[in-house]
XYZ file of C-alpha atoms in Angstrom:
760
model
C 73.766 44.211 66.292
C 70.720 44.788 68.489
C 72.407 42.646 71.131
C 75.501 44.880 71.020
C 73.332 47.986 71.223
C 71.406 46.617 74.213
C 74.650 45.597 75.842
C 76.087 49.107 75.497
C 72.937 50.637 76.863
C 72.756 48.182 79.744
C 76.247 49.199 80.867
C 75.315 52.876 80.487
C 77.647 53.444 77.527
C 75.426 55.070 74.877
C 78.452 56.857 73.395
C 79.948 53.503 72.386
C 76.679 52.596 70.708
C 76.683 55.944 68.872
C 80.244 55.331 67.691
C 79.283 51.832 66.560
C 76.366 53.154 64.464
C 78.569 55.844 62.966
C 81.204 53.304 61.865
C 78.434 51.213 60.298
C 77.012 54.375 58.644
C 73.673 53.697 60.300
C 73.141 57.442 60.639
C 69.451 57.335 61.475
C 70.125 55.095 64.481
C 73.089 57.269 65.421
C 70.979 60.474 65.296
C 68.220 58.777 67.324
C 70.697 57.955 70.127
C 72.277 61.427 70.066
C 68.849 63.006 70.259
C 67.997 60.730 73.201
C 71.247 60.979 75.184
C 72.946 64.209 73.984
C 70.227 66.566 72.713
C 72.555 69.546 73.164
C 74.937 67.999 70.581
C 72.252 67.165 68.028
C 72.823 70.177 65.730
C 76.596 69.750 65.938
C 76.230 66.040 65.041
C 74.084 66.888 61.996
C 76.739 69.348 60.815
C 79.495 66.814 61.355
C 77.643 64.102 59.384
C 76.736 66.597 56.639
C 80.390 67.511 56.129
C 81.416 63.860 55.994
C 78.668 63.035 53.498
C 79.570 66.124 51.444
C 83.183 64.942 51.331
C 81.961 61.500 50.160
C 79.813 63.093 47.430
C 76.516 62.086 49.068
C 75.064 65.566 48.545
C 71.395 64.765 49.061
C 72.078 63.064 52.369
C 74.431 65.893 53.341
C 71.681 68.391 52.447
C 69.232 66.655 54.777
C 71.654 66.852 57.676
C 72.497 70.527 56.984
C 68.790 71.311 56.962
C 68.226 69.278 60.133
C 70.889 71.376 61.856
C 69.098 74.549 60.708
C 72.014 75.657 58.480
C 70.415 75.834 55.026
C 73.118 78.277 53.881
C 75.728 75.512 54.284
C 73.671 73.297 51.945
C 73.486 76.141 49.385
C 77.239 76.695 49.585
C 77.841 72.956 49.184
C 75.867 72.879 45.917
C 77.528 76.123 44.716
C 80.969 74.643 45.365
C 80.226 71.679 43.037
C 78.347 73.876 40.480
C 75.004 72.223 41.264
C 73.265 75.608 40.905
C 69.754 74.244 40.398
C 69.996 72.405 43.707
C 71.466 75.486 45.388
C 68.611 77.638 43.999
C 66.019 75.050 45.119
C 67.341 74.987 48.711
C 67.702 78.791 48.888
C 64.188 79.369 47.599
C 62.658 76.711 49.873
C 64.431 77.765 53.059
C 65.797 81.276 52.556
C 62.917 82.918 50.746
C 62.752 85.143 47.673
C 65.734 87.361 48.561
C 68.062 84.404 49.116
C 66.856 82.810 45.886
C 67.571 86.029 43.973
C 71.094 86.174 45.406
C 71.782 82.568 44.359
C 70.326 83.234 40.901
C 72.576 86.290 40.599
C 75.690 84.299 41.546
C 74.574 81.487 39.208
C 74.244 83.898 36.351
C 77.582 85.507 37.142
C 79.222 82.084 36.994
C 77.709 81.496 33.537
C 78.249 84.918 31.938
C 77.159 86.027 28.478
C 73.915 84.873 26.883
C 73.517 82.026 29.339
C 73.437 84.461 32.244
C 70.877 86.647 30.450
C 68.672 83.649 29.670
C 68.860 82.409 33.237
C 67.992 85.785 34.765
C 65.250 86.342 32.194
C 63.822 82.969 33.093
C 63.566 84.025 36.725
C 62.444 87.561 35.865
C 65.511 89.031 37.571
C 67.465 90.576 34.713
C 66.635 94.228 35.471
C 67.245 93.939 39.211
C 70.408 91.884 38.643
C 71.892 94.675 36.537
C 71.083 97.228 39.264
C 72.476 94.924 41.933
C 75.704 94.395 39.990
C 76.193 98.131 39.501
C 75.450 98.940 43.130
C 77.994 96.335 44.252
C 80.662 97.652 41.872
C 80.485 94.572 39.592
C 80.445 96.942 36.634
C 81.908 94.490 34.102
C 79.093 92.022 34.769
C 76.526 94.821 34.713
C 77.818 96.023 31.320
C 77.845 92.410 30.036
C 74.197 91.881 30.947
C 73.032 95.290 29.664
C 74.833 95.071 26.333
C 73.222 91.714 25.626
C 69.600 92.544 26.256
C 69.003 95.913 28.001
C 71.071 98.543 26.180
C 68.852 101.348 27.543
C 70.425 100.777 30.983
C 73.994 101.364 29.747
C 74.015 105.165 30.433
C 72.840 104.550 33.964
C 75.652 102.019 34.522
C 78.212 104.400 32.994
C 77.037 107.125 35.399
C 77.374 104.863 38.442
C 80.762 103.696 37.250
C 81.856 107.308 36.762
C 80.844 108.261 40.316
C 82.708 105.219 41.624
C 85.849 106.235 39.732
C 85.525 109.825 41.003
C 85.370 108.560 44.594
C 88.491 106.521 43.875
C 90.283 109.650 42.641
C 90.515 108.335 39.061
C 89.286 111.557 37.491
C 90.371 110.955 33.868
C 88.617 107.572 33.766
C 85.602 109.077 35.520
C 85.475 111.846 32.880
C 85.220 109.216 30.104
C 82.385 107.441 31.893
C 80.484 110.690 32.596
C 80.634 111.526 28.902
C 79.503 108.008 27.912
C 76.624 108.433 30.356
C 75.657 111.665 28.592
C 76.522 113.723 31.689
C 79.456 115.950 30.693
C 78.316 118.655 33.125
C 78.995 116.203 35.986
C 82.561 115.823 34.731
C 82.919 119.608 34.637
C 81.640 119.918 38.215
C 84.029 117.158 39.282
C 87.010 119.117 37.979
C 85.689 122.400 39.421
C 85.318 120.762 42.826
C 88.957 119.688 42.631
C 90.010 123.128 41.268
C 91.379 121.517 38.113
C 90.299 124.502 36.050
C 92.130 123.477 32.875
C 90.403 120.078 32.722
C 87.045 121.605 33.648
C 87.350 124.133 30.827
C 88.501 121.479 28.327
C 85.510 119.229 29.046
C 83.104 122.183 28.977
C 84.416 123.484 25.644
C 84.352 120.010 24.051
C 81.156 118.571 25.487
C 79.049 121.194 27.310
C 79.368 124.745 25.960
C 76.798 126.013 28.474
C 79.173 125.208 31.346
C 82.098 127.283 30.047
C 80.827 130.424 31.761
C 80.297 128.597 35.047
C 83.883 127.320 34.948
C 85.227 130.819 34.362
C 83.113 132.234 37.219
C 84.243 129.517 39.621
C 87.846 130.094 38.599
C 87.411 133.837 39.073
C 85.893 133.497 42.535
C 88.832 131.309 43.572
C 91.338 133.846 42.175
C 89.600 136.787 43.889
C 89.601 135.010 47.249
C 93.305 134.330 46.724
C 93.898 138.072 46.180
C 94.576 137.801 42.437
C 92.055 140.498 41.523
C 93.301 141.162 37.991
C 93.066 137.512 36.966
C 89.613 137.243 38.548
C 88.435 140.303 36.632
C 89.862 138.951 33.362
C 88.093 135.608 33.812
C 84.752 137.265 34.607
C 85.013 139.488 31.553
C 85.722 136.399 29.419
C 82.602 134.854 30.898
C 80.730 138.090 30.045
C 79.901 138.579 33.741
C 81.085 142.148 34.281
C 78.285 142.766 36.811
C 79.781 140.013 38.953
C 83.206 141.678 38.827
C 81.576 144.910 40.025
C 79.909 143.021 42.887
C 83.164 141.350 43.933
C 84.976 144.719 44.037
C 82.094 146.444 45.833
C 81.770 143.735 48.495
C 85.522 144.014 49.116
C 85.227 147.807 49.558
C 87.257 148.391 46.375
C 84.942 151.108 45.107
C 87.325 152.678 42.604
C 87.808 149.333 40.858
C 84.072 148.664 40.949
C 83.342 152.086 39.362
C 86.025 151.546 36.715
C 84.664 148.166 35.604
C 81.091 149.483 35.691
C 82.006 152.530 33.575
C 83.887 150.408 31.002
C 81.501 147.462 30.626
C 78.055 148.321 32.039
C 77.775 152.130 31.809
C 73.990 151.943 32.149
C 74.438 151.061 35.848
C 77.118 153.657 36.576
C 74.739 156.281 37.961
C 73.157 153.804 40.378
C 76.573 152.593 41.554
C 77.745 156.174 42.147
C 74.665 156.779 44.353
C 75.513 153.666 46.362
C 79.071 154.883 46.771
C 78.011 158.316 48.030
C 75.572 156.753 50.536
C 78.300 154.460 51.799
C 80.710 157.346 52.276
C 78.171 159.395 54.242
C 77.275 156.507 56.536
C 80.941 155.693 57.049
C 81.389 159.154 58.499
C 79.411 158.053 61.584
C 81.887 155.229 62.062
C 85.009 157.320 61.530
C 86.614 158.795 64.672
C 87.914 161.931 62.950
C 84.512 162.632 61.419
C 82.753 162.153 64.762
C 85.151 164.414 66.655
C 85.007 167.092 63.949
C 81.228 167.003 64.026
C 81.211 167.167 67.856
C 83.519 170.189 67.842
C 81.295 171.933 65.300
C 78.230 171.365 67.523
C 80.177 172.630 70.526
C 81.321 175.775 68.663
C 77.787 176.490 67.543
C 76.452 176.102 71.103
C 74.560 172.860 70.399
C 75.863 171.260 73.583
C 73.302 168.441 73.755
C 74.251 167.298 70.261
C 77.958 167.811 70.989
C 77.701 165.596 74.086
C 75.935 162.858 72.120
C 78.562 163.062 69.407
C 81.456 162.822 71.906
C 79.780 159.863 73.656
C 79.149 158.090 70.359
C 82.870 157.561 69.805
C 83.648 153.953 70.813
C 86.129 151.127 70.463
C 84.492 150.325 67.120
C 85.953 153.564 65.773
C 89.400 153.522 67.359
C 91.715 151.518 69.571
C 93.259 154.721 70.929
C 92.195 154.549 74.591
C 93.518 158.053 75.357
C 91.365 159.475 72.568
C 88.324 157.669 73.920
C 89.030 158.953 77.447
C 89.414 162.488 76.149
C 86.186 162.306 74.143
C 84.071 160.851 76.947
C 85.413 163.159 79.676
C 84.758 166.087 77.313
C 81.156 164.928 77.005
C 80.885 164.792 80.815
C 82.448 168.248 81.238
C 80.053 169.802 78.736
C 77.116 168.053 80.408
C 78.100 169.362 83.847
C 78.624 172.903 82.535
C 75.747 173.350 80.123
C 73.044 170.692 80.732
C 70.579 170.398 83.610
C 71.617 168.321 86.626
C 69.434 165.324 85.782
C 70.746 165.131 82.225
C 74.331 165.679 83.422
C 74.007 162.847 85.948
C 72.574 160.591 83.236
C 75.545 161.358 80.959
C 78.083 160.599 83.712
C 76.305 157.354 84.651
C 76.658 156.417 80.999
C 80.247 157.591 80.505
C 81.869 156.409 83.761
C 81.219 152.661 83.204
C 82.626 153.041 79.680
C 85.790 154.559 81.140
C 86.035 151.628 83.575
C 85.701 149.190 80.666
C 88.782 150.694 79.018
C 90.561 150.726 82.421
C 90.529 154.510 82.864
C 89.590 154.126 86.511
C 90.847 157.453 87.891
C 88.864 159.458 85.334
C 85.757 157.391 86.124
C 86.245 157.927 89.868
C 86.520 161.703 89.427
C 83.300 161.752 87.419
C 81.462 159.703 90.064
C 82.640 162.121 92.753
C 81.300 165.046 90.702
C 77.768 163.651 91.180
C 78.326 162.433 94.774
C 78.396 158.750 93.869
C 80.912 157.912 96.616
C 80.579 154.101 96.603
C 81.040 153.963 92.817
C 84.039 156.307 93.046
C 85.622 154.128 95.735
C 85.063 151.022 93.576
C 86.824 152.779 90.689
C 89.797 153.686 92.910
C 89.890 150.064 94.159
C 89.893 148.801 90.556
C 92.827 151.155 89.916
C 94.544 149.774 93.053
C 94.652 153.330 94.399
C 94.074 152.196 97.967
C 95.200 155.423 99.620
C 92.787 157.495 97.542
C 89.962 155.014 98.152
C 90.624 155.120 101.907
C 90.799 158.921 101.920
C 87.486 159.300 100.050
C 85.801 156.825 102.412
C 87.192 158.553 105.497
C 86.217 162.059 104.381
C 82.914 161.415 102.609
C 81.500 158.064 103.806
C 83.205 156.679 106.955
C 81.002 153.570 107.010
C 82.797 152.447 103.819
C 86.244 152.416 105.447
C 85.790 148.791 106.499
C 84.633 147.980 102.949
C 87.889 149.426 101.574
C 89.922 147.537 104.175
C 88.232 144.229 103.319
C 88.895 144.736 99.614
C 92.496 145.634 100.321
C 92.942 142.445 102.327
C 91.383 140.343 99.571
C 93.660 142.052 97.054
C 96.770 141.286 99.082
C 95.583 137.722 99.548
C 95.033 137.161 95.821
C 98.385 138.756 95.049
C 100.091 136.388 97.480
C 101.474 139.317 99.450
C 100.834 137.548 102.729
C 103.510 139.371 104.735
C 101.935 142.703 103.821
C 98.467 141.317 104.583
C 99.610 140.178 108.009
C 100.837 143.666 108.808
C 97.297 144.928 108.158
C 95.292 142.021 109.613
C 97.164 139.353 111.569
C 94.355 136.787 111.526
C 93.774 137.228 107.797
C 97.503 136.795 107.245
C 97.574 133.678 109.389
C 94.584 132.262 107.526
C 96.327 132.890 104.229
C 99.563 131.277 105.403
C 97.503 128.260 106.491
C 95.652 128.071 103.169
C 98.958 128.270 101.291
C 100.514 125.571 103.472
C 103.212 127.946 104.782
C 102.884 126.465 108.251
C 106.245 127.536 109.639
C 105.520 131.200 108.950
C 101.965 130.725 110.186
C 102.970 129.171 113.509
C 105.906 131.529 114.078
C 103.570 134.491 113.706
C 100.728 132.867 115.652
C 103.106 132.154 118.537
C 103.459 135.910 119.000
C 99.668 136.340 119.311
C 99.115 134.243 122.410
C 98.170 130.659 123.265
C 94.631 130.671 121.881
C 95.610 132.042 118.486
C 98.660 129.776 118.300
C 96.708 126.626 119.081
C 93.953 127.449 116.635
C 96.531 127.074 113.851
C 98.398 124.219 115.529
C 95.074 122.347 115.545
C 94.455 123.172 111.865
C 97.923 121.930 110.922
C 97.594 118.829 113.093
C 94.232 118.013 111.502
C 95.776 118.276 108.039
C 98.712 116.053 109.049
C 96.356 113.457 110.506
C 94.341 113.407 107.264
C 97.604 112.888 105.397
C 98.426 109.959 107.743
C 101.324 111.861 109.331
C 100.203 111.632 112.952
C 103.834 111.443 114.125
C 104.378 114.977 112.838
C 101.121 116.099 114.465
C 102.451 114.687 117.740
C 105.645 116.729 117.328
C 103.565 119.901 117.050
C 102.087 119.378 120.504
C 105.427 118.320 121.955
C 106.834 121.629 120.748
C 103.935 123.996 121.418
C 102.324 122.302 124.422
C 98.964 120.598 124.823
C 96.367 123.044 126.152
C 93.179 121.779 127.790
C 90.923 123.053 124.974
C 87.866 120.748 124.660
C 87.703 121.468 120.928
C 91.127 119.813 120.593
C 90.285 116.606 122.460
C 89.394 114.642 119.309
C 92.762 115.593 117.787
C 94.604 114.368 120.899
C 92.622 111.113 120.904
C 93.302 110.555 117.221
C 97.043 111.072 117.693
C 97.029 108.566 120.573
C 95.023 106.061 118.519
C 97.259 106.414 115.449
C 100.506 106.048 117.429
C 99.156 102.977 119.251
C 98.366 101.388 115.878
C 101.768 102.133 114.345
C 104.033 99.242 113.464
C 107.711 98.964 114.359
C 107.464 100.560 117.812
C 108.178 97.411 119.876
C 111.869 98.146 120.331
C 114.410 100.347 122.069
C 114.689 102.459 118.910
C 111.088 103.637 119.347
C 111.838 105.400 122.644
C 111.537 108.970 121.331
C 108.094 108.346 119.793
C 106.730 106.883 123.037
C 108.393 109.568 125.158
C 106.901 112.304 122.968
C 103.424 110.768 123.305
C 103.894 110.425 127.068
C 105.088 114.033 127.435
C 102.213 115.349 125.318
C 99.644 113.509 127.449
C 101.347 114.496 130.705
C 101.211 118.148 129.676
C 97.541 117.727 128.762
C 96.644 116.062 132.085
C 98.490 118.771 134.006
C 96.558 121.437 132.120
C 93.242 119.626 132.643
C 93.946 119.523 136.372
C 94.770 123.248 136.428
C 91.545 124.078 134.605
C 89.501 121.732 136.778
C 88.289 119.804 133.731
C 87.490 116.068 133.614
C 90.352 113.953 132.294
C 88.216 112.061 129.736
C 90.423 108.919 129.876
C 93.533 110.967 129.061
C 94.972 109.827 132.407
C 94.616 106.218 131.234
C 96.227 107.137 127.906
C 99.088 108.740 129.846
C 99.542 105.563 131.891
C 99.642 103.486 128.670
C 102.150 105.864 127.080
C 104.309 105.685 130.235
C 104.267 101.856 130.122
C 105.292 101.861 126.436
C 108.014 104.446 127.089
C 109.394 102.520 130.052
C 109.230 99.250 128.099
C 111.242 100.824 125.261
C 113.865 102.001 127.776
C 114.025 98.496 129.315
C 114.378 96.893 125.888
C 117.657 98.744 125.529
C 119.067 97.003 128.654
C 119.521 93.220 128.719
C 119.239 93.114 132.542
C 115.749 94.716 132.323
C 114.258 92.143 129.943
C 111.913 90.831 132.643
C 110.625 94.333 133.405
C 109.995 94.937 129.696
C 108.055 91.663 129.512
C 105.945 92.561 132.544
C 105.059 95.882 130.943
C 103.886 94.134 127.741
C 101.738 91.852 129.926
C 100.390 94.770 131.994
C 99.295 96.588 128.838
C 96.743 93.806 128.214
C 94.430 95.387 130.784
C 94.088 98.384 128.444
C 92.931 96.675 125.239
C 89.860 98.895 125.197
C 92.317 101.561 123.950
C 95.266 99.560 122.533
C 94.529 97.380 119.443
C 93.856 94.022 121.096
C 95.609 91.805 118.547
C 98.748 93.954 118.791
C 98.726 93.877 122.602
C 98.296 90.075 122.839
C 100.893 89.484 120.134
C 103.518 91.648 121.862
C 102.741 90.163 125.297
C 103.066 86.635 123.891
C 106.259 87.516 122.052
C 107.849 88.915 125.208
C 106.696 85.973 127.348
C 108.062 83.522 124.777
C 111.439 85.303 124.784
C 111.512 85.031 128.591
C 110.712 81.318 128.441
C 107.291 81.816 130.054
C 105.766 79.364 127.592
C 102.458 78.771 129.417
C 101.761 82.498 129.410
C 102.968 82.915 125.811
C 100.727 80.029 124.717
C 97.649 81.596 126.342
C 98.333 85.032 124.880
C 99.109 83.863 121.352
C 96.198 81.455 121.365
C 93.906 84.377 122.171
C 95.711 86.485 119.551
C 94.723 83.912 116.899
C 91.102 83.950 118.134
C 91.101 87.732 117.860
C 92.411 87.573 114.269
C 89.611 85.209 113.294
C 87.099 87.607 114.856
C 88.659 90.511 112.922
C 88.356 88.586 109.647
C 84.726 87.656 110.458
C 83.940 91.155 111.711
C 82.250 89.614 114.758
C 83.613 88.888 118.238
C 80.611 86.998 119.610
C 82.483 83.704 119.303
C 85.553 84.879 121.255
C 86.499 82.605 124.136
C 87.506 84.570 127.266
C 87.628 81.608 129.628
C 91.425 81.915 130.005
C 90.958 85.398 131.476
C 88.281 84.767 134.074
C 89.141 86.269 137.455
C 91.608 88.688 135.787
C 91.364 92.394 135.033
C 91.912 91.829 131.290
C 88.720 93.320 129.721
C 86.262 91.314 127.647
C 84.279 94.184 126.119
C 86.761 95.753 123.733
C 86.525 97.340 120.275
C 87.557 94.973 117.479
C 90.376 96.385 115.278
C 89.424 96.990 111.648
C 92.433 95.068 110.349
C 95.155 92.848 111.736
C 98.330 94.447 113.059
C 100.781 91.774 111.866
C 101.896 90.971 108.349
C 100.822 87.639 106.897
C 104.275 86.092 107.374
C 104.457 87.168 111.042
C 100.948 85.879 111.594
C 101.888 82.500 110.103
C 104.884 82.229 112.459
C 102.550 82.651 115.442
C 100.188 79.990 114.102
C 103.017 77.544 113.554
C 104.392 78.084 117.067
C 100.974 77.710 118.728
C 100.333 74.537 116.734
C 103.715 73.093 117.709
C 103.354 73.999 121.396
C 99.809 72.646 121.578
C 101.337 69.200 120.940
C 103.816 69.644 123.803
C 102.580 67.954 126.987
C 104.819 70.173 129.110
C 103.031 73.430 128.165
C 99.728 74.167 129.868
C 97.129 76.684 128.767
C 97.072 78.477 132.120
C 98.203 81.829 133.449
C 100.650 81.960 136.398
C 99.181 82.646 139.850
C 100.757 84.551 142.721
C 100.448 84.284 146.520
C 96.864 85.607 146.263
C 96.071 82.566 144.078
C 95.009 84.877 141.258
C 96.618 85.799 137.938
C 99.920 87.409 138.886
C 99.445 90.567 136.741
C 95.883 91.251 137.927
C 95.361 94.375 140.018
C 92.203 92.859 141.557
C 92.204 89.855 143.900
C 89.444 87.243 144.153
C 87.914 89.023 147.154
C 87.695 92.322 145.259
C 90.721 93.995 146.817
C 92.449 96.449 144.441
C 96.219 96.799 144.349
C 98.103 99.752 142.837
C 100.289 99.033 139.791
C 104.036 99.326 139.891
C 105.232 102.395 137.970
C 108.092 100.299 136.568
C 106.266 97.105 135.495
C 102.534 97.705 135.817
C 102.272 94.558 137.968
C 100.370 94.801 141.289
C 102.463 95.856 144.293
C 101.515 93.432 147.046
C 104.236 94.188 149.585
C 107.773 95.522 149.832
C 106.655 98.692 148.071
C 108.139 102.106 147.489
C 105.576 104.891 147.869
C 105.650 108.236 146.069
C 104.151 111.515 147.188
C 101.088 111.306 144.951
C 98.411 108.804 146.010
C 98.395 105.343 144.400
C 101.841 105.944 142.908
C 104.013 103.038 144.066
C 106.780 100.776 142.876
C 107.869 97.261 143.692
C 111.234 97.806 145.420
C 112.960 94.960 143.573
C 111.900 96.271 140.164
C 112.677 99.841 141.194
C 116.157 98.953 142.375
C 116.931 96.929 139.239
C 115.813 99.811 137.048
C 117.777 102.342 139.082
C 120.906 100.165 139.012
C 120.631 99.700 135.244
C 120.248 103.454 134.743
C 123.358 104.188 136.812
C 125.520 101.421 135.414
C 124.668 101.975 131.757
C 124.277 105.764 131.884
C 121.245 105.164 129.660
C 119.742 108.496 128.628
C 116.394 106.753 128.138
C 116.348 105.195 131.621
C 117.349 108.495 133.186
C 114.556 110.221 131.257
C 112.056 107.663 132.623
C 113.248 108.358 136.196
C 112.964 112.098 135.625
C 109.422 111.670 134.342
C 108.415 109.437 137.281
C 109.670 112.163 139.613
C 107.440 114.725 137.890
C 104.451 112.422 137.548
C 104.534 110.733 140.941
C 105.910 113.615 142.944
C 109.093 111.837 143.994
C 109.652 109.435 146.904
C 111.126 109.920 150.336
C 114.246 108.102 149.180
C 114.758 107.855 145.404
C 118.030 105.933 145.787
C 118.316 102.166 146.331
C 115.712 100.677 148.632
C 116.360 97.208 150.063
C 113.918 97.331 153.005
């Protein structure tokens, strides 16, 4: 055996040794190995062995393993299951303490029942607490069993707890029986009263608790009175000999005649006192009664007591009446009397008190007239404004306080604005109306009206609308605004123009003939801007470069619609690479590579797409320090460019590029080099190796080395071959797009000496 164990250990198989010991029931050796090699499974192993031993009937051994695992409760439950209660009690007491031992003793006793249970609990000194525990845990039958045997004095207490349990369960009849057995009939009465079961409450009271009969009648009466059944309530209270309570109920409800009747019939000794209370109530009510107040005021007025009459008229309030006309009449009467018969200070005080009250009940005109009577012009105007009497407010301001005319106008504008009466507001204040249209998003009305106010006003709101559209990611619509309304050279608008350019350059789906209108609109917007900048003598702030880019994209889109101009379209995509400080670089290199690939210029396509993949890695890393620009040395393709925030292509398109680059990289025929021209430099570069700069062709963007067509404006040239091909395509196809490009070139470049074919 030892040899087998050593053999298992020597081959690093302790688990086989553990299994061997388990099969041989050498549990101590098994536990020793588990503890040594799998300490984290030690407790689980003890539990497992304990359950096996328990199943075999080896309870003592099972107990040891349960205890070794720290689960003494499992050992207790094992002994309980096989009715070995003494063992269960021993383990619980030794490892669970006094409380656990008591719980086991209680369960032990419950399993025995009768005298045996009593003897057991008495032996442990737990009989009293066991009865309480049983009752608290709703084991009432066991509690009764224990109490009847040896502690009869606890039976009422158990009956009471049982009764409350039954009441909570809604078993009122059974609860009643238990309350009575507990010697608590009053509790049964209260239970029925709480549930408004008056008949049962009265029955229990009459049979078991005579003192509660009156309380039941009073409770029943209160319920009837609140329900409006006054006669029944009175009858019940008289039966309960509580006539004074009937009087109180009637009095509190303001039913004085009924209160006096009951008092006279049943408690005549208190009648005089009640009559005094009634008379006092009637006299005090007079101060709260509108008719009484007005009558009293008129009496004071007739007798010449004007101060008192004024106070009486003012005292009338909404607490006395909801008749607003009556209130207005009373308060204006007080003011009139004050003005006629009281000194000026007192009269002014009365009006300052009355006028706000009139405003509260929306009697604005009356309040305004009172304010005017004491030369409170501002307050009077406010009252007219509250009444929406704008003409009167304006008239008062004009005649009495001209400096408040603007105040009235401002309030009128705010009123029209809140009412949504923008057309009316605009007729009063154009700018306020325009602002309101803008706030409400009624941009067509806003711009139509603004257009009539001049360029500056118009473009203030065009800029506001464009800003909103840009925020809503609708830069195409913002572009349309400036195509329609022009692009003024306002410096405050430059960021809007730049954002539109940036957003359009980042848009997807514009590398096709179908995108012509978008590119043409961007080109026209920028051309208008550059023209305006030149007129104003302002710096172009790179807008001239943006115009050149937009022209290239527009021309490329026109070429893409003509099969014979595919090469020109490709050259334009390649030329755009020198502007990646403005165009998203990954987009530019992708489109240049795509065009070169379609033309069969595989070397060029390989270089461009290879760099596209490097750019994508840099975008993902958020760092372009590792970018390799060696392919673009001695070219005018910039190195220092902003890195796009995210890739332009979809994942599937990106994967197609990767697959093509990988496939081509294995092809010996394709070289990772850019084509050179007669200068021995990259053919699309505008700068030669000796630093000479060449102007770009307006058709392709490629450098014009010779055989060029010159336009009137400086540095505006075209390669004659490309120009002639474009011109021929425009004439043969009648392409609206190509003709539009030619028209634009004429405007932008100033035209050439001979705009027809040039073969020289």
